[in-house]
Amino acid sequence: MATAPDATSFSNFAPIGTEYDLPALRVTGELPKGLAGTLFRNGPNPQFPPLDPLRDHWFAGDGMVHAFTIADGTASYRNRWVRTDRWLAEHAAGRALVAGFGGPELAEHGIANTGVANTNVVWHAGRLLALEEGHLPFELDPATLTTRGVRDFGTLHDPFTAHPKTDPLTGDLIFFGCYAGGAFSPTMTCGVLGADGRVKRLERFEAPYCAMVHDFAVTERHIVFPVMPLTGSMARAMAGESPFAWEPDLGTHIGVMERAQGVASLRWFRAENCFVFHVMNAWDQDGRIMLDVMQYAAAPLFPRADGRETPPADTNATLMRWTLDPAAGTDAFTRAPLDDMCGEFPRLDERRTSLPNRYGLFVGGSRDGAGLDTIVWHDFTARRRSAFTVPSGDSASEAVFVPRSPSAPEGDGWLLSVAWRAQDQRSDLVILDTQAVADGPVATVHLPHRVPFGFHGNWVDAGR
């Protein structure tokens, strides 16, 4: 069991310093019969206090993966830091060696720039992969969470997205990468990993400018790249400023590519500046491309490049539907609201990725200034929603959908979310039935400690 000092702050953004192995957790309610597998979650968890607090950013913390395993009506838990090159070097030194997102300290200390692997964790081709968009994946042992090392699938060298999409019809994993021409370059890649883990396609293209492109969209026929003016700048990085900043005058550019034709078919749509971290889903409909996204008026969590502050109201996201028409003879597209609650972390029944989906969800904020406290489940066909709100002061993480069975209809299953219990300074795993979300958890798995606020996770069925 490895340990490091806990931060003194009581905020759940603070890291934890212990790697746990907890074989039997207390459960309130009854774990669903047939629910067997592991929920893996990833997020930033700095090993040591920052080297330079002025350059520090939540996004730059060391990755820690948390695993909740459910089997035979019981629940267990394990967590591990991802042993990246940076983590290993700092662990050996007993202190932080690198500030923020990296930079000259990596070279000064001879640390390979393999990233922090802190954003997502996915299963593909029999491998568990910890991801962040600046670097290649790290493979983990799914049973022990032991780090197996960087995985390049034989030929990959460029950055790899934290949000690859699995095609439910082929099993292919579609991915993209930013900064492929070097740090803060506008060069991007797009590729396909087959269900067997072999690279089937890899192409490069130039974006209108260097941007933080966190997520993208895939339909049966198209790939869509939202390039928005949260820009990367080497000059800012070298000056000790935030390397990423909001430059709204550059506008929003949406790249659309035909999957069959690749980069040769790439064209760009335009819109007034806005920002999207996450896409719920996208699909083709009557020649048009439909995308459901969580849209901000301006990027949150980063400064403006000109030093002005962004109005707080502009840094709240709501669920929007975009409609792009490649045959319309215009580079414009339409946007329409689907929900007025502020929120983030949209998900769906991933068996409908790239296909029309009836159901979707996000985590919203029902109380002003209270953060994310409500799991919102949408039936877009019936135009109704149901929601569950955690107690006042608590918070809910991204909720992951798990089908009731492999053959269950779309949207029939469970929603799993890690909830922060502010009063008790610890976390629970809550399990909701999609047929009765508003009724609250059918089961709650209790941890004795906190799971710090993080980003994304996925469910892996037992024996997969």
CSV table of C-alpha atoms in Angstrom, one decimal:
chain,number,residue,atom,x,y,z
A,1,MET,CA,0.0,0.0,0.0
A,2,ALA,CA,1.6,3.3,-1.2
A,3,THR,CA,0.8,6.5,0.7
A,4,ALA,CA,1.5,10.2,0.3
A,5,PRO,CA,0.4,13.1,2.5
A,6,ASP,CA,-3.3,14.2,2.1
A,7,ALA,CA,-4.0,17.8,1.2
A,8,THR,CA,-5.2,19.8,4.2
A,9,SER,CA,-8.1,21.3,2.3
A,10,PHE,CA,-11.5,19.7,3.0
A,11,SER,CA,-12.6,20.4,-0.6
A,12,ASN,CA,-13.3,17.2,-2.6
A,13,PHE,CA,-11.0,18.6,-5.3
A,14,ALA,CA,-8.1,17.8,-2.9
A,15,PRO,CA,-6.2,14.6,-3.6
A,16,ILE,CA,-6.2,11.5,-1.4
A,17,GLY,CA,-2.8,9.9,-0.4
A,18,THR,CA,-3.7,6.3,0.0
A,19,GLU,CA,-4.0,3.3,-2.3
A,20,TYR,CA,-6.7,1.0,-0.9
A,21,ASP,CA,-7.7,-2.6,-1.3
A,22,LEU,CA,-11.1,-3.0,0.3
A,23,PRO,CA,-12.5,-6.5,-0.4
A,24,ALA,CA,-16.0,-6.1,1.2
A,25,LEU,CA,-17.9,-2.8,1.4
A,26,ARG,CA,-21.1,-2.1,3.3
A,27,VAL,CA,-24.2,-1.9,1.1
A,28,THR,CA,-27.5,-0.3,1.7
A,29,GLY,CA,-30.3,-1.7,-0.3
A,30,GLU,CA,-29.8,-4.7,-2.6
A,31,LEU,CA,-27.3,-4.9,-5.5
A,32,PRO,CA,-29.1,-5.8,-8.7
A,33,LYS,CA,-29.0,-9.4,-9.7
A,34,GLY,CA,-27.1,-9.9,-12.9
A,35,LEU,CA,-25.0,-6.7,-12.3
A,36,ALA,CA,-21.5,-8.2,-12.4
A,37,GLY,CA,-18.4,-6.3,-13.4
A,38,THR,CA,-16.3,-3.3,-12.5
A,39,LEU,CA,-16.9,0.5,-12.7
A,40,PHE,CA,-13.5,2.1,-13.4
A,41,ARG,CA,-13.2,5.9,-12.8
A,42,ASN,CA,-10.3,8.2,-13.5
A,43,GLY,CA,-9.3,11.7,-12.3
A,44,PRO,CA,-6.5,14.0,-11.2
A,45,ASN,CA,-4.9,13.2,-7.9
A,46,PRO,CA,-1.6,15.0,-7.4
A,47,GLN,CA,1.0,12.8,-5.7
A,48,PHE,CA,2.7,15.9,-4.1
A,49,PRO,CA,1.9,19.6,-3.5
A,50,PRO,CA,2.5,21.6,-6.6
A,51,LEU,CA,6.0,22.8,-7.5
A,52,ASP,CA,4.6,26.2,-8.7
A,53,PRO,CA,1.0,26.9,-7.5
A,54,LEU,CA,0.7,29.8,-10.1
A,55,ARG,CA,1.2,27.3,-12.9
A,56,ASP,CA,-0.8,24.5,-11.3
A,57,HIS,CA,-4.2,23.4,-12.8
A,58,TRP,CA,-6.7,20.7,-11.8
A,59,PHE,CA,-6.3,19.1,-15.3
A,60,ALA,CA,-2.6,18.5,-14.7
A,61,GLY,CA,-2.8,16.2,-11.6
A,62,ASP,CA,-1.5,12.7,-11.6
A,63,GLY,CA,-4.1,10.1,-12.8
A,64,MET,CA,-5.7,7.9,-10.2
A,65,VAL,CA,-8.0,5.1,-11.2
A,66,HIS,CA,-10.8,3.9,-8.8
A,67,ALA,CA,-12.4,0.4,-9.4
A,68,PHE,CA,-15.7,-0.7,-7.9
A,69,THR,CA,-16.2,-4.4,-8.5
A,70,ILE,CA,-19.6,-5.9,-8.1
A,71,ALA,CA,-20.1,-9.7,-8.0
A,72,ASP,CA,-22.5,-12.1,-6.4
A,73,GLY,CA,-24.3,-9.4,-4.5
A,74,THR,CA,-21.1,-8.0,-3.0
A,75,ALA,CA,-19.0,-4.9,-3.7
A,76,SER,CA,-15.2,-4.3,-3.4
A,77,TYR,CA,-12.9,-1.4,-4.2
A,78,ARG,CA,-9.4,-0.7,-5.2
A,79,ASN,CA,-7.5,2.5,-6.3
A,80,ARG,CA,-4.1,3.1,-7.8
A,81,TRP,CA,-2.1,5.9,-9.2
A,82,VAL,CA,-1.1,5.4,-12.9
A,83,ARG,CA,2.6,4.9,-12.8
A,84,THR,CA,3.5,7.4,-15.5
A,85,ASP,CA,7.2,8.4,-16.1
A,86,ARG,CA,6.5,11.6,-14.3
A,87,TRP,CA,4.8,9.8,-11.3
A,88,LEU,CA,7.8,7.4,-11.0
A,89,ALA,CA,10.4,10.2,-11.1
A,90,GLU,CA,8.6,12.3,-8.5
A,91,HIS,CA,7.9,9.3,-6.3
A,92,ALA,CA,11.6,8.5,-6.3
A,93,ALA,CA,12.5,12.1,-5.5
A,94,GLY,CA,9.8,12.4,-2.8
A,95,ARG,CA,8.5,15.7,-4.2
A,96,ALA,CA,7.1,17.4,-7.2
A,97,LEU,CA,9.6,18.0,-10.0
A,98,VAL,CA,7.3,19.3,-12.7
A,99,ALA,CA,4.9,22.3,-12.6
A,100,GLY,CA,1.5,22.4,-14.2
A,101,PHE,CA,1.2,20.6,-17.6
A,102,GLY,CA,4.9,20.0,-17.8
A,103,GLY,CA,7.5,22.0,-19.7
A,104,PRO,CA,11.2,22.5,-19.2
A,105,GLU,CA,11.3,20.6,-16.0
A,106,LEU,CA,10.6,17.3,-17.8
A,107,ALA,CA,13.7,17.7,-19.9
A,108,GLU,CA,15.8,19.0,-17.0
A,109,HIS,CA,15.1,15.9,-14.9
A,110,GLY,CA,15.2,13.5,-17.9
A,111,ILE,CA,11.6,12.5,-17.6
A,112,ALA,CA,9.9,11.1,-20.7
A,113,ASN,CA,6.9,13.2,-21.7
A,114,THR,CA,4.2,10.5,-21.4
A,115,GLY,CA,1.6,12.6,-19.7
A,116,VAL,CA,-0.4,12.0,-16.6
A,117,ALA,CA,-3.2,9.6,-17.8
A,118,ASN,CA,-5.8,11.3,-15.7
A,119,THR,CA,-9.0,11.8,-17.7
A,120,ASN,CA,-10.7,8.6,-18.8
A,121,VAL,CA,-10.4,4.8,-18.6
A,122,VAL,CA,-11.8,2.6,-21.4
A,123,TRP,CA,-11.8,-1.1,-22.4
A,124,HIS,CA,-10.7,-2.1,-26.0
A,125,ALA,CA,-9.3,-5.2,-27.6
A,126,GLY,CA,-8.9,-6.9,-24.2
A,127,ARG,CA,-7.0,-4.0,-22.7
A,128,LEU,CA,-7.8,-1.5,-19.9
A,129,LEU,CA,-6.5,2.0,-21.0
A,130,ALA,CA,-6.0,5.1,-18.9
A,131,LEU,CA,-6.3,8.2,-21.2
A,132,GLU,CA,-5.7,11.9,-21.5
A,133,GLU,CA,-5.7,13.8,-24.8
A,134,GLY,CA,-2.1,14.9,-24.8
A,135,HIS,CA,-0.4,11.5,-24.9
A,136,LEU,CA,-0.7,7.8,-25.8
A,137,PRO,CA,-2.7,5.5,-23.4
A,138,PHE,CA,-1.3,3.7,-20.4
A,139,GLU,CA,-2.4,0.1,-20.1
A,140,LEU,CA,-3.5,-1.2,-16.6
A,141,ASP,CA,-4.1,-4.7,-15.3
A,142,PRO,CA,-7.9,-4.8,-14.9
A,143,ALA,CA,-7.7,-7.0,-11.8
A,144,THR,CA,-5.0,-5.2,-9.9
A,145,LEU,CA,-4.7,-1.8,-11.6
A,146,THR,CA,-1.0,-2.4,-11.9
A,147,THR,CA,0.4,-0.1,-14.6
A,148,ARG,CA,1.7,-2.1,-17.6
A,149,GLY,CA,3.1,0.9,-19.5
A,150,VAL,CA,2.5,3.0,-22.6
A,151,ARG,CA,0.5,1.3,-25.3
A,152,ASP,CA,1.2,2.4,-28.9
A,153,PHE,CA,-0.6,-0.5,-30.7
A,154,GLY,CA,2.4,-1.1,-32.7
A,155,THR,CA,2.6,2.1,-34.8
A,156,LEU,CA,1.1,5.1,-32.9
A,157,HIS,CA,3.3,8.0,-31.8
A,158,ASP,CA,1.0,11.0,-31.7
A,159,PRO,CA,-1.3,12.1,-28.9
A,160,PHE,CA,-4.5,10.1,-28.4
A,161,THR,CA,-7.9,11.4,-27.4
A,162,ALA,CA,-9.4,10.8,-23.9
A,163,HIS,CA,-12.8,10.3,-25.7
A,164,PRO,CA,-12.5,7.6,-28.3
A,165,LYS,CA,-15.7,6.2,-29.7
A,166,THR,CA,-16.6,2.5,-30.1
A,167,ASP,CA,-18.6,1.7,-33.2
A,168,PRO,CA,-21.3,-0.7,-32.0
A,169,LEU,CA,-21.7,-2.2,-35.4
A,170,THR,CA,-18.0,-3.1,-36.1
A,171,GLY,CA,-16.2,-2.9,-32.7
A,172,ASP,CA,-13.8,-0.4,-34.2
A,173,LEU,CA,-12.4,2.3,-31.9
A,174,ILE,CA,-12.3,5.7,-33.6
A,175,PHE,CA,-9.9,8.2,-32.1
A,176,PHE,CA,-8.3,11.6,-32.8
A,177,GLY,CA,-5.3,13.4,-31.5
A,178,CYS,CA,-4.2,17.1,-31.0
A,179,TYR,CA,-0.8,18.8,-31.3
A,180,ALA,CA,0.5,16.1,-33.6
A,181,GLY,CA,3.0,18.5,-35.2
A,182,GLY,CA,4.5,19.3,-31.8
A,183,ALA,CA,3.5,21.2,-28.7
A,184,PHE,CA,0.6,23.7,-29.4
A,185,SER,CA,0.6,22.9,-33.1
A,186,PRO,CA,-2.7,23.0,-35.0
A,187,THR,CA,-2.0,19.6,-36.5
A,188,MET,CA,-4.5,16.9,-35.6
A,189,THR,CA,-4.8,13.2,-36.4
A,190,CYS,CA,-7.8,10.9,-36.9
A,191,GLY,CA,-7.5,7.1,-36.8
A,192,VAL,CA,-9.2,3.8,-36.3
A,193,LEU,CA,-8.2,0.8,-34.1
A,194,GLY,CA,-9.8,-2.4,-35.1
A,195,ALA,CA,-11.6,-4.7,-32.6
A,196,ASP,CA,-8.4,-6.7,-32.5
A,197,GLY,CA,-6.3,-3.6,-31.5
A,198,ARG,CA,-4.6,-3.1,-34.9
A,199,VAL,CA,-4.3,0.3,-36.4
A,200,LYS,CA,-6.6,0.3,-39.5
A,201,ARG,CA,-6.3,4.0,-40.5
A,202,LEU,CA,-4.3,7.0,-39.4
A,203,GLU,CA,-4.4,10.4,-41.1
A,204,ARG,CA,-3.3,14.0,-40.3
A,205,PHE,CA,-4.9,17.3,-41.0
A,206,GLU,CA,-4.6,21.0,-40.1
A,207,ALA,CA,-7.1,22.7,-37.8
A,208,PRO,CA,-7.8,26.4,-38.2
A,209,TYR,CA,-5.7,27.0,-35.0
A,210,CYS,CA,-4.3,25.2,-32.0
A,211,ALA,CA,-7.2,24.5,-29.7
A,212,MET,CA,-8.0,22.2,-26.7
A,213,VAL,CA,-10.3,19.7,-28.5
A,214,HIS,CA,-11.4,17.5,-25.7
A,215,ASP,CA,-14.2,15.4,-27.4
A,216,PHE,CA,-15.6,14.7,-30.9
A,217,ALA,CA,-18.5,13.0,-32.5
A,218,VAL,CA,-19.0,9.9,-34.8
A,219,THR,CA,-22.0,8.9,-36.8
A,220,GLU,CA,-22.3,5.9,-39.2
A,221,ARG,CA,-21.1,8.1,-42.1
A,222,HIS,CA,-19.3,11.1,-40.5
A,223,ILE,CA,-16.7,12.2,-38.0
A,224,VAL,CA,-17.1,15.7,-36.4
A,225,PHE,CA,-14.4,17.8,-34.8
A,226,PRO,CA,-15.4,20.8,-32.7
A,227,VAL,CA,-12.5,23.3,-32.8
A,228,MET,CA,-13.3,26.1,-30.5
A,229,PRO,CA,-11.2,29.1,-29.3
A,230,LEU,CA,-9.7,27.7,-26.1
A,231,THR,CA,-6.3,28.0,-27.7
A,232,GLY,CA,-2.9,26.7,-26.9
A,233,SER,CA,0.1,29.0,-27.0
A,234,MET,CA,3.8,28.2,-26.6
A,235,ALA,CA,4.5,31.9,-25.9
A,236,ARG,CA,2.1,31.9,-23.0
A,237,ALA,CA,3.6,28.7,-21.6
A,238,MET,CA,7.2,30.0,-21.9
A,239,ALA,CA,6.1,33.2,-20.1
A,240,GLY,CA,4.8,31.2,-17.1
A,241,GLU,CA,1.1,32.0,-18.0
A,242,SER,CA,-1.7,29.5,-18.6
A,243,PRO,CA,-0.8,27.8,-21.9
A,244,PHE,CA,-4.5,27.5,-22.7
A,245,ALA,CA,-6.7,30.6,-22.8
A,246,TRP,CA,-10.1,31.8,-24.3
A,247,GLU,CA,-9.8,33.8,-27.5
A,248,PRO,CA,-13.4,34.3,-28.6
A,249,ASP,CA,-12.6,36.4,-31.6
A,250,LEU,CA,-11.3,33.3,-33.4
A,251,GLY,CA,-14.9,31.9,-33.6
A,252,THR,CA,-16.0,28.3,-33.6
A,253,HIS,CA,-15.1,25.9,-36.4
A,254,ILE,CA,-16.7,22.5,-36.8
A,255,GLY,CA,-14.8,20.0,-39.0
A,256,VAL,CA,-16.9,17.3,-40.8
A,257,MET,CA,-15.3,14.3,-42.4
A,258,GLU,CA,-16.8,11.4,-44.3
A,259,ARG,CA,-15.6,8.2,-42.6
A,260,ALA,CA,-15.2,6.3,-45.9
A,261,GLN,CA,-13.2,9.1,-47.6
A,262,GLY,CA,-11.1,10.4,-44.7
A,263,VAL,CA,-9.2,13.6,-44.5
A,264,ALA,CA,-9.7,14.3,-48.3
A,265,SER,CA,-13.4,15.0,-47.5
A,266,LEU,CA,-12.9,17.4,-44.6
A,267,ARG,CA,-14.8,20.6,-44.6
A,268,TRP,CA,-15.5,23.3,-42.0
A,269,PHE,CA,-18.7,24.8,-40.6
A,270,ARG,CA,-18.6,28.1,-38.7
A,271,ALA,CA,-20.5,29.5,-35.7
A,272,GLU,CA,-20.2,32.4,-33.2
A,273,ASN,CA,-17.9,31.5,-30.4
A,274,CYS,CA,-19.1,28.9,-28.0
A,275,PHE,CA,-17.4,26.0,-26.2
A,276,VAL,CA,-18.1,22.2,-25.8
A,277,PHE,CA,-16.1,19.9,-23.6
A,278,HIS,CA,-18.4,16.9,-24.1
A,279,VAL,CA,-20.7,15.3,-26.8
A,280,MET,CA,-23.6,13.1,-25.8
A,281,ASN,CA,-24.0,11.5,-29.2
A,282,ALA,CA,-24.3,12.1,-32.9
A,283,TRP,CA,-26.1,10.4,-35.8
A,284,ASP,CA,-27.1,10.8,-39.5
A,285,GLN,CA,-30.7,11.8,-40.2
A,286,ASP,CA,-32.1,12.5,-43.7
A,287,GLY,CA,-28.8,13.7,-45.0
A,288,ARG,CA,-28.1,15.9,-42.0
A,289,ILE,CA,-25.8,15.4,-39.0
A,290,MET,CA,-27.4,15.7,-35.5
A,291,LEU,CA,-25.3,16.3,-32.4
A,292,ASP,CA,-26.3,16.6,-28.8
A,293,VAL,CA,-23.7,18.5,-26.8
A,294,MET,CA,-23.2,20.3,-23.5
A,295,GLN,CA,-22.6,23.9,-24.8
A,296,TYR,CA,-21.0,26.8,-23.0
A,297,ALA,CA,-21.0,30.4,-24.1
A,298,ALA,CA,-17.4,30.6,-23.1
A,299,ALA,CA,-14.8,28.0,-21.9
A,300,PRO,CA,-14.8,27.5,-18.1
A,301,LEU,CA,-11.7,26.8,-15.9
A,302,PHE,CA,-9.3,28.9,-18.0
A,303,PRO,CA,-8.5,32.6,-18.3
A,304,ARG,CA,-9.1,34.9,-21.3
A,305,ALA,CA,-6.0,35.6,-23.4
A,306,ASP,CA,-6.6,39.4,-23.1
A,307,GLY,CA,-6.8,39.3,-19.3
A,308,ARG,CA,-10.5,40.1,-19.0
A,309,GLU,CA,-12.7,37.9,-16.8
A,310,THR,CA,-15.4,35.8,-18.4
A,311,PRO,CA,-18.9,36.4,-16.9
A,312,PRO,CA,-19.7,33.4,-14.6
A,313,ALA,CA,-23.1,33.0,-16.4
A,314,ASP,CA,-21.2,32.2,-19.6
A,315,THR,CA,-19.3,29.3,-18.1
A,316,ASN,CA,-22.4,27.1,-17.4
A,317,ALA,CA,-23.2,24.4,-20.0
A,318,THR,CA,-26.7,23.3,-21.1
A,319,LEU,CA,-27.8,20.5,-23.4
A,320,MET,CA,-28.1,21.6,-27.0
A,321,ARG,CA,-28.9,19.9,-30.3
A,322,TRP,CA,-26.8,21.0,-33.3
A,323,THR,CA,-28.0,20.2,-36.9
A,324,LEU,CA,-25.4,20.4,-39.7
A,325,ASP,CA,-26.5,20.0,-43.3
A,326,PRO,CA,-23.6,19.2,-45.6
A,327,ALA,CA,-25.8,19.6,-48.7
A,328,ALA,CA,-27.2,23.1,-47.7
A,329,GLY,CA,-24.5,25.1,-49.5
A,330,THR,CA,-23.6,27.0,-46.3
A,331,ASP,CA,-21.0,26.8,-43.6
A,332,ALA,CA,-23.6,27.7,-40.9
A,333,PHE,CA,-25.5,25.3,-38.7
A,334,THR,CA,-28.5,25.5,-36.3
A,335,ARG,CA,-28.6,25.1,-32.5
A,336,ALA,CA,-31.6,24.3,-30.3
A,337,PRO,CA,-31.9,23.8,-26.5
A,338,LEU,CA,-33.0,20.4,-25.1
A,339,ASP,CA,-32.8,21.3,-21.4
A,340,ASP,CA,-32.4,24.5,-19.4
A,341,MET,CA,-30.6,23.0,-16.4
A,342,CYS,CA,-26.9,23.7,-16.2
A,343,GLY,CA,-24.8,20.5,-16.2
A,344,GLU,CA,-22.0,18.4,-17.6
A,345,PHE,CA,-20.9,14.9,-18.3
A,346,PRO,CA,-23.5,13.7,-20.9
A,347,ARG,CA,-23.7,10.0,-21.5
A,348,LEU,CA,-26.0,7.5,-23.2
A,349,ASP,CA,-26.5,3.8,-23.7
A,350,GLU,CA,-23.2,3.3,-25.5
A,351,ARG,CA,-24.8,0.6,-27.7
A,352,ARG,CA,-26.3,3.5,-29.6
A,353,THR,CA,-23.1,5.4,-30.1
A,354,SER,CA,-23.2,6.9,-33.7
A,355,LEU,CA,-26.8,5.8,-34.1
A,356,PRO,CA,-30.1,7.6,-33.2
A,357,ASN,CA,-30.6,7.4,-29.4
A,358,ARG,CA,-33.9,7.7,-27.5
A,359,TYR,CA,-32.3,8.0,-24.1
A,360,GLY,CA,-29.5,10.1,-22.7
A,361,LEU,CA,-28.4,11.6,-19.4
A,362,PHE,CA,-26.2,14.3,-17.8
A,363,VAL,CA,-25.4,15.5,-14.3
A,364,GLY,CA,-26.9,18.8,-13.5
A,365,GLY,CA,-27.0,21.5,-10.8
A,366,SER,CA,-30.5,22.0,-9.3
A,367,ARG,CA,-29.3,24.5,-6.7
A,368,ASP,CA,-27.6,27.7,-7.7
A,369,GLY,CA,-23.9,27.6,-6.8
A,370,ALA,CA,-24.1,24.1,-5.4
A,371,GLY,CA,-22.3,22.3,-8.2
A,372,LEU,CA,-23.5,19.0,-9.8
A,373,ASP,CA,-26.1,17.3,-7.6
A,374,THR,CA,-28.7,15.9,-10.0
A,375,ILE,CA,-28.7,12.9,-12.3
A,376,VAL,CA,-31.0,13.8,-15.2
A,377,TRP,CA,-32.4,11.0,-17.4
A,378,HIS,CA,-34.0,12.0,-20.7
A,379,ASP,CA,-36.5,10.2,-22.9
A,380,PHE,CA,-36.1,12.3,-26.1
A,381,THR,CA,-38.8,10.4,-28.0
A,382,ALA,CA,-41.5,10.9,-25.3
A,383,ARG,CA,-40.0,14.4,-24.4
A,384,ARG,CA,-39.9,13.7,-20.7
A,385,ARG,CA,-37.2,13.6,-18.1
A,386,SER,CA,-36.7,12.2,-14.7
A,387,ALA,CA,-34.2,13.1,-12.1
A,388,PHE,CA,-32.6,12.2,-8.8
A,389,THR,CA,-31.0,14.8,-6.6
A,390,VAL,CA,-28.5,14.0,-3.8
A,391,PRO,CA,-28.9,15.6,-0.4
A,392,SER,CA,-28.0,19.2,0.1
A,393,GLY,CA,-24.3,19.7,0.2
A,394,ASP,CA,-23.5,16.5,-1.6
A,395,SER,CA,-22.4,16.1,-5.2
A,396,ALA,CA,-22.8,13.5,-8.0
A,397,SER,CA,-20.2,12.4,-10.5
A,398,GLU,CA,-20.7,11.5,-14.1
A,399,ALA,CA,-23.3,8.7,-14.3
A,400,VAL,CA,-22.5,5.6,-16.3
A,401,PHE,CA,-25.2,3.5,-18.0
A,402,VAL,CA,-25.1,-0.3,-17.7
A,403,PRO,CA,-27.6,-2.4,-19.6
A,404,ARG,CA,-29.8,-4.7,-17.5
A,405,SER,CA,-28.7,-7.5,-19.8
A,406,PRO,CA,-26.8,-7.7,-23.1
A,407,SER,CA,-30.1,-8.0,-25.0
A,408,ALA,CA,-32.0,-5.4,-22.9
A,409,PRO,CA,-33.8,-2.7,-24.9
A,410,GLU,CA,-32.1,0.7,-25.2
A,411,GLY,CA,-32.0,2.5,-21.9
A,412,ASP,CA,-33.2,-0.4,-19.8
A,413,GLY,CA,-30.7,-0.8,-17.0
A,414,TRP,CA,-28.7,1.0,-14.3
A,415,LEU,CA,-27.0,4.3,-13.7
A,416,LEU,CA,-23.9,4.2,-11.6
A,417,SER,CA,-22.5,7.4,-10.0
A,418,VAL,CA,-20.0,8.1,-7.3
A,419,ALA,CA,-21.5,10.6,-4.8
A,420,TRP,CA,-19.5,12.9,-2.5
A,421,ARG,CA,-21.0,13.1,1.0
A,422,ALA,CA,-19.8,16.5,2.3
A,423,GLN,CA,-20.9,16.1,5.9
A,424,ASP,CA,-19.2,12.8,6.3
A,425,GLN,CA,-16.1,13.6,4.1
A,426,ARG,CA,-16.4,10.4,2.2
A,427,SER,CA,-18.0,8.9,-1.0
A,428,ASP,CA,-20.6,6.3,-2.0
A,429,LEU,CA,-21.4,4.5,-5.2
A,430,VAL,CA,-25.1,4.9,-5.9
A,431,ILE,CA,-27.0,2.7,-8.3
A,432,LEU,CA,-30.3,3.9,-9.9
A,433,ASP,CA,-32.8,2.0,-12.0
A,434,THR,CA,-33.5,3.8,-15.2
A,435,GLN,CA,-37.2,2.7,-14.9
A,436,ALA,CA,-37.5,4.7,-11.7
A,437,VAL,CA,-34.7,7.2,-11.5
A,438,ALA,CA,-36.7,9.6,-9.3
A,439,ASP,CA,-37.1,6.9,-6.7
A,440,GLY,CA,-33.5,7.1,-5.8
A,441,PRO,CA,-30.8,4.4,-5.4
A,442,VAL,CA,-31.8,0.7,-5.4
A,443,ALA,CA,-28.4,0.2,-3.7
A,444,THR,CA,-25.7,2.3,-2.2
A,445,VAL,CA,-22.1,1.1,-1.7
A,446,HIS,CA,-20.4,2.9,1.1
A,447,LEU,CA,-16.7,3.8,1.1
A,448,PRO,CA,-14.9,4.8,4.3
A,449,HIS,CA,-12.9,7.5,2.4
A,450,ARG,CA,-13.3,10.1,-0.4
A,451,VAL,CA,-13.1,9.7,-4.1
A,452,PRO,CA,-11.9,13.1,-5.2
A,453,PHE,CA,-13.9,14.9,-8.0
A,454,GLY,CA,-12.7,13.5,-11.3
A,455,PHE,CA,-13.6,13.1,-14.9
A,456,HIS,CA,-14.8,9.9,-16.6
A,457,GLY,CA,-15.3,6.2,-16.2
A,458,ASN,CA,-16.7,3.1,-17.8
A,459,TRP,CA,-18.2,-0.2,-16.8
A,460,VAL,CA,-16.5,-3.4,-17.9
A,461,ASP,CA,-18.6,-6.6,-17.6
A,462,ALA,CA,-17.2,-9.5,-15.7
A,463,GLY,CA,-15.4,-12.0,-17.9
A,464,ARG,CA,-15.3,-9.6,-20.9
